[in-house]
Coordinates of C-alpha atoms in Angstrom, one line a residue:
M1 CA 43.4 -2.8 33.8
R2 CA 41.2 -5.0 36.0
L3 CA 43.1 -7.1 38.6
T4 CA 41.8 -10.4 37.2
R5 CA 43.1 -9.6 33.7
F6 CA 46.4 -8.5 35.2
L7 CA 46.8 -11.5 37.3
T8 CA 46.3 -13.8 34.4
I9 CA 49.3 -12.1 32.8
V10 CA 51.2 -12.8 36.0
S11 CA 50.5 -16.5 35.6
L12 CA 51.5 -16.5 32.0
C13 CA 54.7 -14.7 32.9
S14 CA 56.3 -17.9 34.0
V15 CA 56.3 -19.0 30.3
F16 CA 58.6 -16.2 29.5
A17 CA 60.7 -16.5 32.7
L18 CA 63.9 -17.3 30.7
A19 CA 63.5 -14.0 28.8
F20 CA 62.7 -11.6 31.6
A21 CA 64.8 -11.2 34.7
G22 CA 62.6 -10.7 37.7
C23 CA 59.4 -12.1 36.2
T24 CA 58.8 -15.0 38.7
N25 CA 56.2 -17.2 40.2
S26 CA 55.8 -18.7 43.7
N27 CA 57.7 -21.8 42.7
N28 CA 60.8 -20.3 41.1
N29 CA 62.4 -17.1 42.3
E30 CA 65.5 -17.4 40.1
S31 CA 65.9 -15.1 37.1
A32 CA 67.1 -16.6 33.8
S33 CA 69.9 -15.1 31.8
P34 CA 68.7 -13.1 28.8
S35 CA 71.5 -14.8 26.8
N36 CA 70.0 -18.3 27.4
S37 CA 69.6 -20.1 24.1
S38 CA 65.9 -20.9 24.9
A39 CA 65.0 -17.2 25.1
P40 CA 62.2 -16.0 22.7
P41 CA 62.9 -13.7 19.8
A42 CA 63.4 -10.0 20.5
S43 CA 60.0 -9.2 19.0
E44 CA 58.3 -11.3 21.6
Q45 CA 60.4 -9.8 24.4
S46 CA 59.4 -6.3 23.4
S47 CA 55.7 -7.1 23.2
A48 CA 55.6 -8.9 26.6
S49 CA 57.6 -6.4 28.6
P50 CA 54.9 -3.8 29.1
S51 CA 52.5 -6.4 30.4
A52 CA 55.1 -7.8 32.7
N53 CA 55.8 -4.4 34.0
A54 CA 52.1 -3.7 34.5
A55 CA 51.9 -6.9 36.6
D56 CA 54.8 -5.9 38.7
A57 CA 53.3 -2.4 39.1
K58 CA 50.0 -3.8 40.3
L59 CA 51.7 -6.1 42.8
E60 CA 53.6 -3.1 44.0
E61 CA 50.4 -1.2 44.4
L62 CA 49.0 -3.9 46.6
G63 CA 52.1 -4.0 48.6
L64 CA 52.9 -7.6 47.6
D65 CA 56.0 -9.3 46.3
S66 CA 55.9 -11.9 43.6
N67 CA 55.2 -14.6 46.2
L68 CA 52.1 -12.8 47.4
R69 CA 53.7 -11.8 50.7
F70 CA 53.1 -8.3 52.0
K71 CA 56.3 -6.3 52.0
E72 CA 55.2 -4.7 55.2
T73 CA 53.6 -6.9 57.9
R74 CA 49.9 -6.7 58.1
K75 CA 47.8 -7.5 61.2
I76 CA 44.3 -9.0 61.4
T77 CA 41.9 -10.4 64.1
V78 CA 39.9 -13.6 63.6
E79 CA 36.9 -14.8 65.6
I80 CA 37.2 -18.2 67.3
Y81 CA 34.5 -20.0 69.2
D82 CA 35.0 -20.6 72.9
R83 CA 33.1 -23.7 73.8
G84 CA 34.1 -23.6 77.5
N85 CA 35.4 -27.2 77.3
T86 CA 36.4 -28.6 80.6
G87 CA 40.0 -29.8 80.2
G88 CA 40.3 -28.2 76.7
T89 CA 42.9 -25.7 75.5
K90 CA 42.6 -21.9 75.3
P91 CA 40.8 -21.5 72.0
E92 CA 42.8 -18.4 71.1
D93 CA 46.2 -19.8 72.1
N94 CA 47.1 -23.4 71.4
V95 CA 49.0 -25.7 69.1
Y96 CA 46.5 -25.1 66.3
T97 CA 46.4 -21.4 66.5
Q98 CA 50.2 -21.3 66.5
F99 CA 50.2 -23.4 63.3
I100 CA 47.9 -20.9 61.6
K101 CA 49.9 -17.9 62.9
D102 CA 53.2 -19.3 61.8
G103 CA 51.8 -20.2 58.4
M104 CA 50.2 -16.9 57.7
L105 CA 53.3 -15.0 58.8
R106 CA 55.5 -17.2 56.7
D107 CA 53.3 -17.3 53.5
H108 CA 51.8 -13.8 53.5
N109 CA 53.6 -11.8 56.2
V110 CA 50.3 -11.4 58.1
E111 CA 50.1 -11.5 61.9
V112 CA 46.9 -13.2 63.2
T113 CA 45.3 -12.6 66.6
F114 CA 42.3 -14.8 67.6
V115 CA 39.4 -13.3 69.4
P116 CA 37.4 -15.8 71.5
V117 CA 33.5 -15.6 71.3
P118 CA 31.3 -17.8 73.5
R119 CA 29.8 -20.5 71.2
W120 CA 26.4 -20.8 72.8
T121 CA 25.7 -17.1 72.9
E122 CA 27.7 -16.2 69.8
G123 CA 24.7 -14.5 68.1
D124 CA 24.3 -12.0 71.0
V125 CA 28.0 -11.4 71.4
I126 CA 28.5 -10.7 67.7
N127 CA 25.6 -8.4 67.8
N128 CA 27.2 -6.5 70.6
L129 CA 30.6 -6.4 69.0
L130 CA 29.2 -5.1 65.7
A131 CA 27.1 -2.5 67.5
A132 CA 30.2 -1.3 69.3
G133 CA 32.4 -1.4 66.2
Q134 CA 34.7 -3.9 67.8
A135 CA 34.0 -7.1 65.9
P136 CA 37.0 -9.1 64.6
D137 CA 38.2 -8.5 61.1
V138 CA 37.2 -12.1 60.1
A139 CA 33.9 -12.9 61.7
V140 CA 31.7 -16.1 61.7
T141 CA 28.1 -16.7 62.6
Y142 CA 25.3 -19.2 61.8
S143 CA 22.8 -16.3 61.7
Y144 CA 22.7 -14.7 58.3
P145 CA 19.9 -12.3 59.4
T146 CA 22.4 -10.8 61.9
I147 CA 24.7 -10.1 59.1
Q148 CA 22.0 -8.6 56.9
T149 CA 20.8 -6.4 59.7
Y150 CA 24.2 -4.8 60.2
A151 CA 24.8 -4.7 56.4
N152 CA 21.7 -2.6 56.1
M153 CA 23.2 -0.2 58.7
G154 CA 26.5 0.0 56.9
G155 CA 28.3 -2.2 59.4
V156 CA 29.4 -5.0 57.0
T157 CA 31.9 -5.0 54.1
D158 CA 30.6 -5.9 50.6
L159 CA 32.7 -8.9 49.7
A160 CA 31.7 -8.9 46.0
P161 CA 34.6 -6.7 44.7
L162 CA 37.0 -8.6 46.9
V163 CA 36.2 -12.1 45.6
D164 CA 35.9 -10.8 42.0
D165 CA 39.0 -8.6 41.8
Y166 CA 41.2 -10.9 43.8
K167 CA 40.0 -14.1 42.3
D168 CA 43.4 -15.1 40.8
L169 CA 45.1 -14.4 44.2
L170 CA 42.8 -16.9 46.0
P171 CA 43.0 -20.2 44.1
N172 CA 42.4 -22.4 47.2
L173 CA 39.4 -20.4 48.4
W174 CA 37.8 -20.5 44.9
G175 CA 38.8 -24.1 44.3
Y176 CA 37.4 -25.3 47.6
L177 CA 34.2 -23.3 48.0
T178 CA 33.5 -23.0 44.3
E179 CA 31.3 -20.5 42.6
D180 CA 28.2 -21.9 44.3
N181 CA 29.3 -21.3 47.9
I182 CA 31.2 -18.1 47.3
N183 CA 28.2 -16.5 45.5
W184 CA 25.4 -18.2 47.5
D185 CA 24.4 -15.0 49.2
R186 CA 25.0 -12.5 46.4
D187 CA 21.9 -10.3 46.0
P188 CA 20.5 -10.7 42.5
N189 CA 19.2 -7.1 42.5
T190 CA 22.1 -5.2 44.1
G191 CA 25.0 -7.5 43.4
T192 CA 26.1 -7.1 47.0
L193 CA 27.7 -10.1 48.9
W194 CA 27.7 -9.8 52.6
A195 CA 29.0 -13.2 53.5
L196 CA 30.6 -16.3 52.1
E197 CA 29.0 -19.7 52.9
A198 CA 31.4 -22.3 54.3
R199 CA 31.4 -25.7 52.7
L200 CA 29.4 -28.5 54.4
N201 CA 31.5 -31.5 53.5
T202 CA 28.9 -34.1 54.7
L203 CA 25.2 -33.5 54.7
N204 CA 24.8 -35.8 57.7
R205 CA 22.0 -34.4 59.8
I206 CA 20.1 -36.6 62.2
N207 CA 19.3 -40.3 62.8
T208 CA 16.7 -42.4 64.7
F209 CA 18.4 -44.6 67.2
V210 CA 17.1 -47.7 69.1
R211 CA 18.7 -50.0 71.7
E212 CA 20.0 -52.9 69.7
D213 CA 20.4 -55.1 72.8
W214 CA 16.7 -54.5 73.8
L215 CA 15.6 -55.6 70.3
K216 CA 17.5 -58.8 70.7
K217 CA 16.3 -59.4 74.2
L218 CA 12.6 -59.0 73.1
N219 CA 13.2 -60.9 69.9
L220 CA 12.2 -57.9 67.8
Q221 CA 13.4 -56.8 64.4
A222 CA 14.6 -53.3 63.7
P223 CA 11.4 -51.3 62.8
T224 CA 10.9 -50.3 59.2
N225 CA 7.7 -48.3 59.4
L226 CA 5.7 -46.2 61.8
Q227 CA 3.5 -49.0 63.1
E228 CA 6.5 -51.2 63.8
F229 CA 8.2 -48.3 65.6
E230 CA 5.2 -47.7 67.7
D231 CA 4.8 -51.4 68.5
M232 CA 8.4 -51.5 69.5
L233 CA 7.9 -48.6 71.9
I234 CA 4.9 -50.4 73.4
A235 CA 7.0 -53.5 73.8
F236 CA 9.7 -51.5 75.7
R237 CA 7.1 -50.0 78.0
D238 CA 5.3 -53.3 78.7
N239 CA 8.5 -55.2 79.2
A240 CA 10.2 -52.7 81.5
S241 CA 10.9 -55.3 84.2
T242 CA 12.5 -57.6 81.7
L243 CA 14.7 -54.8 80.3
L244 CA 15.5 -52.9 83.5
G245 CA 14.8 -55.1 86.4
D246 CA 14.5 -53.1 89.6
D247 CA 14.7 -49.9 87.6
A248 CA 11.6 -50.7 85.6
D249 CA 9.9 -47.5 86.8
K250 CA 12.7 -45.5 85.1
M251 CA 11.8 -46.9 81.6
I252 CA 11.7 -44.2 78.9
P253 CA 10.6 -45.9 75.6
F254 CA 11.2 -42.7 73.5
S255 CA 13.1 -39.6 74.5
T256 CA 13.0 -36.1 73.1
S257 CA 13.9 -32.6 74.3
Y258 CA 12.3 -29.1 74.5
D259 CA 13.5 -28.7 70.9
V260 CA 10.8 -31.0 69.5
G261 CA 11.2 -29.7 66.0
W262 CA 14.8 -30.9 65.7
R263 CA 14.6 -33.9 67.9
T264 CA 11.7 -35.6 66.1
D265 CA 12.4 -34.5 62.6
H266 CA 12.5 -37.9 60.9
L267 CA 9.1 -38.7 62.3
T268 CA 7.4 -35.3 61.6
T269 CA 8.8 -35.0 58.1
S270 CA 7.6 -38.4 57.1
F271 CA 4.1 -36.9 57.1
I272 CA 5.1 -34.3 54.4
P273 CA 3.9 -35.2 50.9
D274 CA 6.8 -36.4 48.8
N275 CA 5.7 -34.2 45.9
I276 CA 6.2 -31.0 47.7
T277 CA 7.6 -28.4 45.3
D278 CA 10.8 -26.4 45.4
K279 CA 8.6 -23.3 45.6
D280 CA 7.0 -24.5 48.8
L281 CA 10.3 -25.6 50.2
F282 CA 11.5 -22.0 49.7
V283 CA 8.4 -20.2 50.8
Y284 CA 7.9 -22.2 54.0
G285 CA 11.5 -23.3 54.6
F286 CA 12.8 -20.3 56.6
D287 CA 12.0 -22.4 59.7
D288 CA 14.7 -25.0 59.7
R289 CA 12.6 -27.4 61.8
H290 CA 10.2 -27.7 58.8
L291 CA 7.4 -26.4 60.9
L292 CA 5.5 -24.9 58.0
Y293 CA 5.6 -27.7 55.6
P294 CA 2.3 -29.3 54.7
N295 CA 0.9 -32.0 57.0
Y296 CA 3.6 -31.4 59.7
K297 CA 0.9 -31.1 62.3
E298 CA 0.1 -34.8 61.9
G299 CA 3.6 -35.8 63.0
I300 CA 3.2 -33.8 66.2
R301 CA -0.2 -35.4 66.7
T302 CA 1.5 -38.8 66.7
L303 CA 3.9 -37.6 69.4
N304 CA 0.9 -36.3 71.4
K305 CA -0.7 -39.7 71.2
W306 CA 2.5 -41.4 72.3
Y307 CA 3.0 -39.0 75.2
N308 CA -0.5 -39.7 76.5
E309 CA 0.1 -43.4 76.2
G310 CA 3.3 -43.2 78.4
L311 CA 5.7 -43.8 75.5
V312 CA 7.5 -40.5 75.6
W313 CA 9.7 -39.1 78.5
K314 CA 7.2 -37.2 80.5
D315 CA 9.7 -34.5 81.7
F316 CA 11.2 -33.6 78.4
P317 CA 10.0 -29.9 78.3
L318 CA 11.6 -29.1 81.7
Y319 CA 15.2 -29.0 80.7
P320 CA 16.8 -26.3 78.6
A321 CA 19.6 -26.4 76.1
G322 CA 22.9 -27.7 77.5
D323 CA 21.3 -29.5 80.4
A324 CA 22.8 -33.0 80.9
T325 CA 19.8 -34.8 82.4
E326 CA 18.6 -36.5 79.2
D327 CA 22.1 -37.6 78.3
N328 CA 22.6 -39.0 81.8
L329 CA 19.4 -41.1 81.4
M330 CA 20.7 -42.5 78.2
K331 CA 24.1 -43.3 79.8
A332 CA 22.3 -45.0 82.6
G333 CA 20.5 -47.3 80.1
F334 CA 16.9 -46.1 80.7
V335 CA 16.1 -44.8 77.2
G336 CA 15.0 -47.2 74.4
A337 CA 14.9 -44.8 71.4
F338 CA 15.5 -41.2 70.4
I339 CA 16.2 -39.0 67.4
H340 CA 19.2 -36.8 67.5
N341 CA 22.4 -35.6 65.6
W342 CA 23.5 -38.4 63.2
D343 CA 26.3 -39.7 65.5
Y344 CA 25.1 -38.5 68.8
P345 CA 25.4 -41.7 70.9
Y346 CA 28.9 -42.4 69.6
R347 CA 30.6 -39.1 70.5
N348 CA 32.9 -38.0 73.4
G349 CA 34.8 -41.2 73.9
A350 CA 35.0 -42.3 77.5
D351 CA 32.6 -39.6 78.6
G352 CA 30.0 -40.5 75.9
I353 CA 26.8 -42.4 75.9
T354 CA 28.1 -45.6 74.3
A355 CA 31.1 -45.9 76.7
N356 CA 28.9 -45.4 79.7
L357 CA 26.4 -48.0 78.5
H358 CA 29.2 -50.5 78.0
N359 CA 30.5 -49.8 81.5
L360 CA 27.1 -49.9 83.3
V361 CA 25.1 -52.4 81.2
G362 CA 27.5 -54.4 79.1
P363 CA 29.5 -54.5 75.8
D364 CA 26.4 -55.4 73.8
A365 CA 24.4 -52.3 75.0
N366 CA 24.5 -50.2 71.8
Y367 CA 22.3 -47.7 70.0
I368 CA 21.9 -48.5 66.3
A369 CA 20.5 -46.2 63.6
V370 CA 17.3 -47.4 62.0
E371 CA 14.9 -46.2 59.2
P372 CA 11.3 -46.5 60.4
F373 CA 9.5 -43.6 58.8
P374 CA 8.6 -43.9 55.1
N375 CA 6.5 -41.1 53.6
D376 CA 3.4 -41.3 51.4
A377 CA 5.5 -42.5 48.5
G378 CA 7.2 -45.2 50.6
V379 CA 10.5 -43.1 50.6
Y380 CA 12.6 -42.5 53.7
R381 CA 12.9 -38.9 52.8
K382 CA 15.3 -36.7 54.7
F383 CA 15.3 -32.9 54.0
L384 CA 18.9 -32.1 54.0
S385 CA 20.8 -28.9 54.2
A386 CA 22.2 -27.3 51.1
P387 CA 26.0 -27.8 51.1
V388 CA 26.5 -24.5 53.1
D389 CA 27.4 -24.0 56.7
R390 CA 28.6 -21.0 58.7
K391 CA 28.6 -17.5 57.2
I392 CA 31.9 -15.7 57.0
F393 CA 31.9 -11.9 56.8
F394 CA 34.1 -8.9 57.3
P395 CA 32.7 -6.1 59.5
A396 CA 33.1 -2.6 58.1
T397 CA 35.8 -1.9 60.6
N398 CA 38.1 -4.3 58.8
K399 CA 41.0 -2.3 57.5
E400 CA 42.9 -5.2 56.0
P401 CA 40.4 -6.9 53.5
L402 CA 43.1 -8.4 51.3
A403 CA 45.0 -9.8 54.2
S404 CA 41.7 -11.2 55.5
M405 CA 41.0 -12.8 52.1
F406 CA 44.5 -14.4 52.2
Y407 CA 43.5 -15.9 55.6
L408 CA 40.4 -17.5 54.1
D409 CA 42.5 -18.8 51.2
W410 CA 45.2 -20.2 53.5
I411 CA 42.9 -22.2 55.7
S412 CA 41.1 -23.5 52.5
K413 CA 44.4 -25.1 51.3
I414 CA 44.1 -28.9 51.5
D415 CA 47.4 -29.4 53.4
N416 CA 46.4 -26.9 56.0
R417 CA 42.9 -28.2 56.3
V418 CA 44.1 -31.8 56.8
Y419 CA 46.5 -30.8 59.5
L420 CA 43.9 -28.8 61.4
Q421 CA 41.3 -31.7 61.1
F422 CA 43.6 -34.4 62.2
G423 CA 46.5 -32.8 64.1
E424 CA 49.9 -34.4 64.6
E425 CA 50.6 -38.0 63.6
G426 CA 51.5 -40.1 66.6
K427 CA 49.8 -37.6 68.9
T428 CA 46.2 -37.2 67.6
Y429 CA 46.0 -39.8 64.9
E430 CA 47.7 -42.8 63.4
K431 CA 47.8 -43.6 59.7
M432 CA 46.2 -47.0 58.9
P433 CA 47.4 -49.4 56.3
D434 CA 44.7 -48.4 54.0
G435 CA 45.8 -44.7 54.2
S436 CA 42.9 -43.6 56.4
Y437 CA 43.3 -41.7 59.7
K438 CA 42.5 -43.2 63.1
T439 CA 42.0 -40.6 65.8
I440 CA 44.0 -40.9 69.0
A441 CA 42.4 -39.1 72.0
A442 CA 44.7 -36.3 73.0
T443 CA 45.3 -35.4 76.6
D444 CA 47.7 -32.5 76.3
E445 CA 48.1 -29.3 74.2
Y446 CA 46.9 -31.2 71.1
I447 CA 43.3 -31.5 72.4
M448 CA 40.8 -30.2 69.9
N449 CA 38.0 -28.1 71.3
S450 CA 35.7 -28.9 68.5
P451 CA 35.1 -32.0 66.3
A452 CA 37.9 -32.1 63.7
N453 CA 38.8 -28.5 64.7
I454 CA 35.8 -27.0 62.8
D455 CA 36.2 -23.8 64.7
Y456 CA 39.5 -23.2 62.9
T457 CA 38.5 -24.6 59.5
I458 CA 35.9 -22.0 59.1
T459 CA 35.5 -22.4 55.4
S460 CA 34.9 -26.1 56.0
N461 CA 32.7 -28.3 58.2
G462 CA 33.2 -32.0 58.3
L463 CA 36.1 -34.3 57.5
D464 CA 37.7 -34.0 54.1
T465 CA 41.0 -35.8 53.3
G466 CA 40.8 -34.9 49.6
D467 CA 39.9 -38.6 48.8
P468 CA 36.2 -39.5 49.4
D469 CA 36.9 -43.2 50.2
L470 CA 39.6 -42.3 52.7
T471 CA 37.3 -39.7 54.2
V472 CA 34.6 -42.2 54.9
K473 CA 37.0 -44.7 56.3
S474 CA 38.6 -42.0 58.5
L475 CA 35.2 -41.0 59.7
A476 CA 34.4 -44.5 60.9
N477 CA 37.8 -44.7 62.6
G478 CA 37.2 -41.6 64.6
Y479 CA 35.1 -42.8 67.4
D480 CA 37.1 -44.2 70.3
G481 CA 35.6 -47.4 71.8
V482 CA 32.7 -47.6 69.2
D483 CA 32.3 -50.4 66.8
A484 CA 33.0 -49.0 63.3
R485 CA 29.9 -51.0 62.1
L486 CA 27.7 -48.6 64.0
I487 CA 29.2 -45.6 62.5
E488 CA 29.0 -47.0 59.0
V489 CA 25.3 -47.8 59.4
A490 CA 24.6 -44.3 60.8
N491 CA 26.6 -42.6 58.1
Q492 CA 24.7 -44.5 55.4
I493 CA 21.2 -44.0 56.8
T494 CA 21.4 -40.3 57.7
T495 CA 21.4 -39.1 54.0
H496 CA 19.6 -42.1 52.4
D497 CA 16.7 -40.8 50.2
G498 CA 17.8 -37.3 51.0
R499 CA 16.5 -34.2 49.2
V500 CA 19.2 -31.5 49.3
G501 CA 18.4 -27.9 49.7
K502 CA 18.7 -25.6 46.7
N503 CA 19.5 -21.9 46.4
A504 CA 16.5 -19.9 45.1
K505 CA 18.8 -16.8 44.9
A506 CA 16.0 -14.5 46.0
G507 CA 18.1 -12.0 47.9
E508 CA 17.2 -10.3 51.1
I509 CA 13.8 -11.0 52.7
K510 CA 13.3 -7.9 54.8
A511 CA 10.5 -9.5 56.9
E512 CA 13.0 -11.9 58.3
E513 CA 15.2 -9.2 59.8
G514 CA 15.4 -9.6 63.6
Q515 CA 12.8 -12.4 63.6
G516 CA 14.8 -15.6 63.8
Q517 CA 15.3 -16.0 67.5
A518 CA 11.8 -14.8 68.5
L519 CA 10.0 -17.1 66.1
S520 CA 12.2 -20.1 67.1
A521 CA 11.3 -19.5 70.8
K522 CA 7.6 -19.4 69.9
R523 CA 7.8 -22.5 67.9
D524 CA 9.6 -24.5 70.6
A525 CA 7.1 -23.4 73.2
F526 CA 3.9 -24.2 71.4
L527 CA 5.2 -27.6 70.0
D528 CA 6.1 -28.6 73.6
Q529 CA 2.6 -27.6 74.8
A530 CA 1.0 -29.4 71.9
V531 CA 2.8 -32.7 72.6
V532 CA 1.9 -32.7 76.3
A533 CA -1.7 -31.6 75.9
P534 CA -4.6 -34.0 76.5
V535 CA -5.5 -35.7 73.2
D536 CA -8.8 -33.9 73.0
K537 CA -7.1 -30.6 73.4
F538 CA -4.3 -31.1 70.9
D539 CA -5.9 -29.3 67.9
A540 CA -6.8 -26.3 70.0
V541 CA -3.3 -25.9 71.5
Y542 CA -1.5 -26.5 68.2
D543 CA -3.7 -24.2 66.2
A544 CA -3.5 -21.4 68.7
G545 CA 0.3 -21.7 68.8
M546 CA 0.6 -21.7 65.0
K547 CA -1.7 -18.6 64.8
D548 CA 0.5 -16.7 67.2
Y549 CA 3.6 -17.8 65.3
L550 CA 2.2 -16.5 62.0
N551 CA 0.8 -13.3 63.5
S552 CA 4.2 -12.6 65.2
G553 CA 6.0 -12.3 61.8
G554 CA 5.8 -15.7 60.3
Q555 CA 3.0 -14.8 57.8
A556 CA 4.9 -11.7 56.7
I557 CA 7.9 -13.8 55.9
I558 CA 5.8 -16.3 54.0
D559 CA 4.2 -13.5 51.9
E560 CA 7.4 -11.8 51.0
R561 CA 9.1 -15.1 50.1
K562 CA 6.2 -16.0 47.9
A563 CA 6.3 -12.7 46.1
A564 CA 10.1 -12.9 45.7
W565 CA 9.8 -16.4 44.1
E566 CA 7.0 -15.3 41.7
T567 CA 9.0 -12.3 40.7
L568 CA 12.0 -14.5 39.8
Y569 CA 10.3 -17.6 38.5
G570 CA 6.7 -16.7 37.7
S571 CA 4.5 -19.8 37.7
E572 CA 7.4 -22.2 37.9
T573 CA 7.3 -24.4 41.0
M574 CA 10.6 -26.3 40.6
L575 CA 14.2 -25.1 40.3
K576 CA 16.3 -26.4 37.5

């Protein structure tokens, strides 16, 4: 008898609890007396007993009691990101890990040990751990190609039979991730499932920010189109003395970073035709900076023009990931506009950009989110992620797959997620009259090393109180020293006119294996070179860089994706 069928019988067993001693559910462990007047007729008892016995036998086979606790303690290891936060807590040993350990031991008799992995080199470290056969039982990465590579070598557990056969044991996991996220990566040809996709609760991605106080000082309105945005940058440049006084020579009208693709996305994607098909989004969408979408080059051309007119930070290509130079320029008040993560200037409390601006410039010195880049249809299109996030997988060395699945189910339970997101009332948050949560900056063992503890809520990224209205209000409350108005505006704009990614369900694209990091590095390098090139050299630099990108594996991926789409959908260009 399949486990799903058998577990359905277990759930029905409670109906007959008064008739069968020992047939219990997790909420009632007391057996009723057979002589109880509400007991069913003997004929019903005799027909139900074999099924009840089969259910008990199956639980026994799995080593579980009727409350889904292992009769003998099981042990698992779980990956946790180490972000190296100054003043933070040990990621593998703190209040929150203890909450999880205590809960898993209490509810499932499973001992959990956390294994720290450096966040910023997690891809390389997971690679090395997998190669050595030492990866944690429950592992997490943003890189699906890494998982696919090791799956092809026999190093990853196929999760398909686990999620299918244990479905009735995992109500929180299935209820939270739903069929879509659980089966997002299931191969349509082989049926294998190498990873589960965590749920991205909010699709907030990036925003365009401008100095609100500078707009007021120059009597400018917030820009609503490309020309107005460019005119604003020119006004910042030409009025540097008015805005910065003795520091006029430090004026940076528009700032970006070496990662031009991410940091100018609202500008570049505004050049993409609004009628782009789902087919093209899939075929060319493996680069998450949208590099290969039609007309993208014209967005970079605009940046090149601005750079040569002194509107863009001239030193932006010199500083690698993690360097604080650009942030320090923003904190000092020298940057007029930039594009970045949707809430970037509001983060980090007293150490953040907004707090420093208030201290150095004044309380009115704020960055505000704006929408200045309509596309050819007049739409402020944002290409948003599908509602998926980190990829959760079990290395083949995992000897406790059911205990590991219970772990994923446990952290998906709403009560556990809310505690991990918000912490302890009176220590890390206060409950507001409207029921929302307001974050309190912790300075002791309750410090969270990641926003809303997303490194522990690995099936979930982003606040989720279970009530959408309270979630939005709690989100706005969560930025110490920042006017909630700024958060509300940023939250509204970042997904406005968004086009959410869809799942083409094409399965493995073999040409992508091992290519992600190399192609990303090539992309970043040639985009930087194209932006800083003399205007009359732009086309030559951009085209040479794109040719190298395509010849280095990009074209092979495009070709395989195109073939996969046409095999699945023929001449159709849109997903239903």
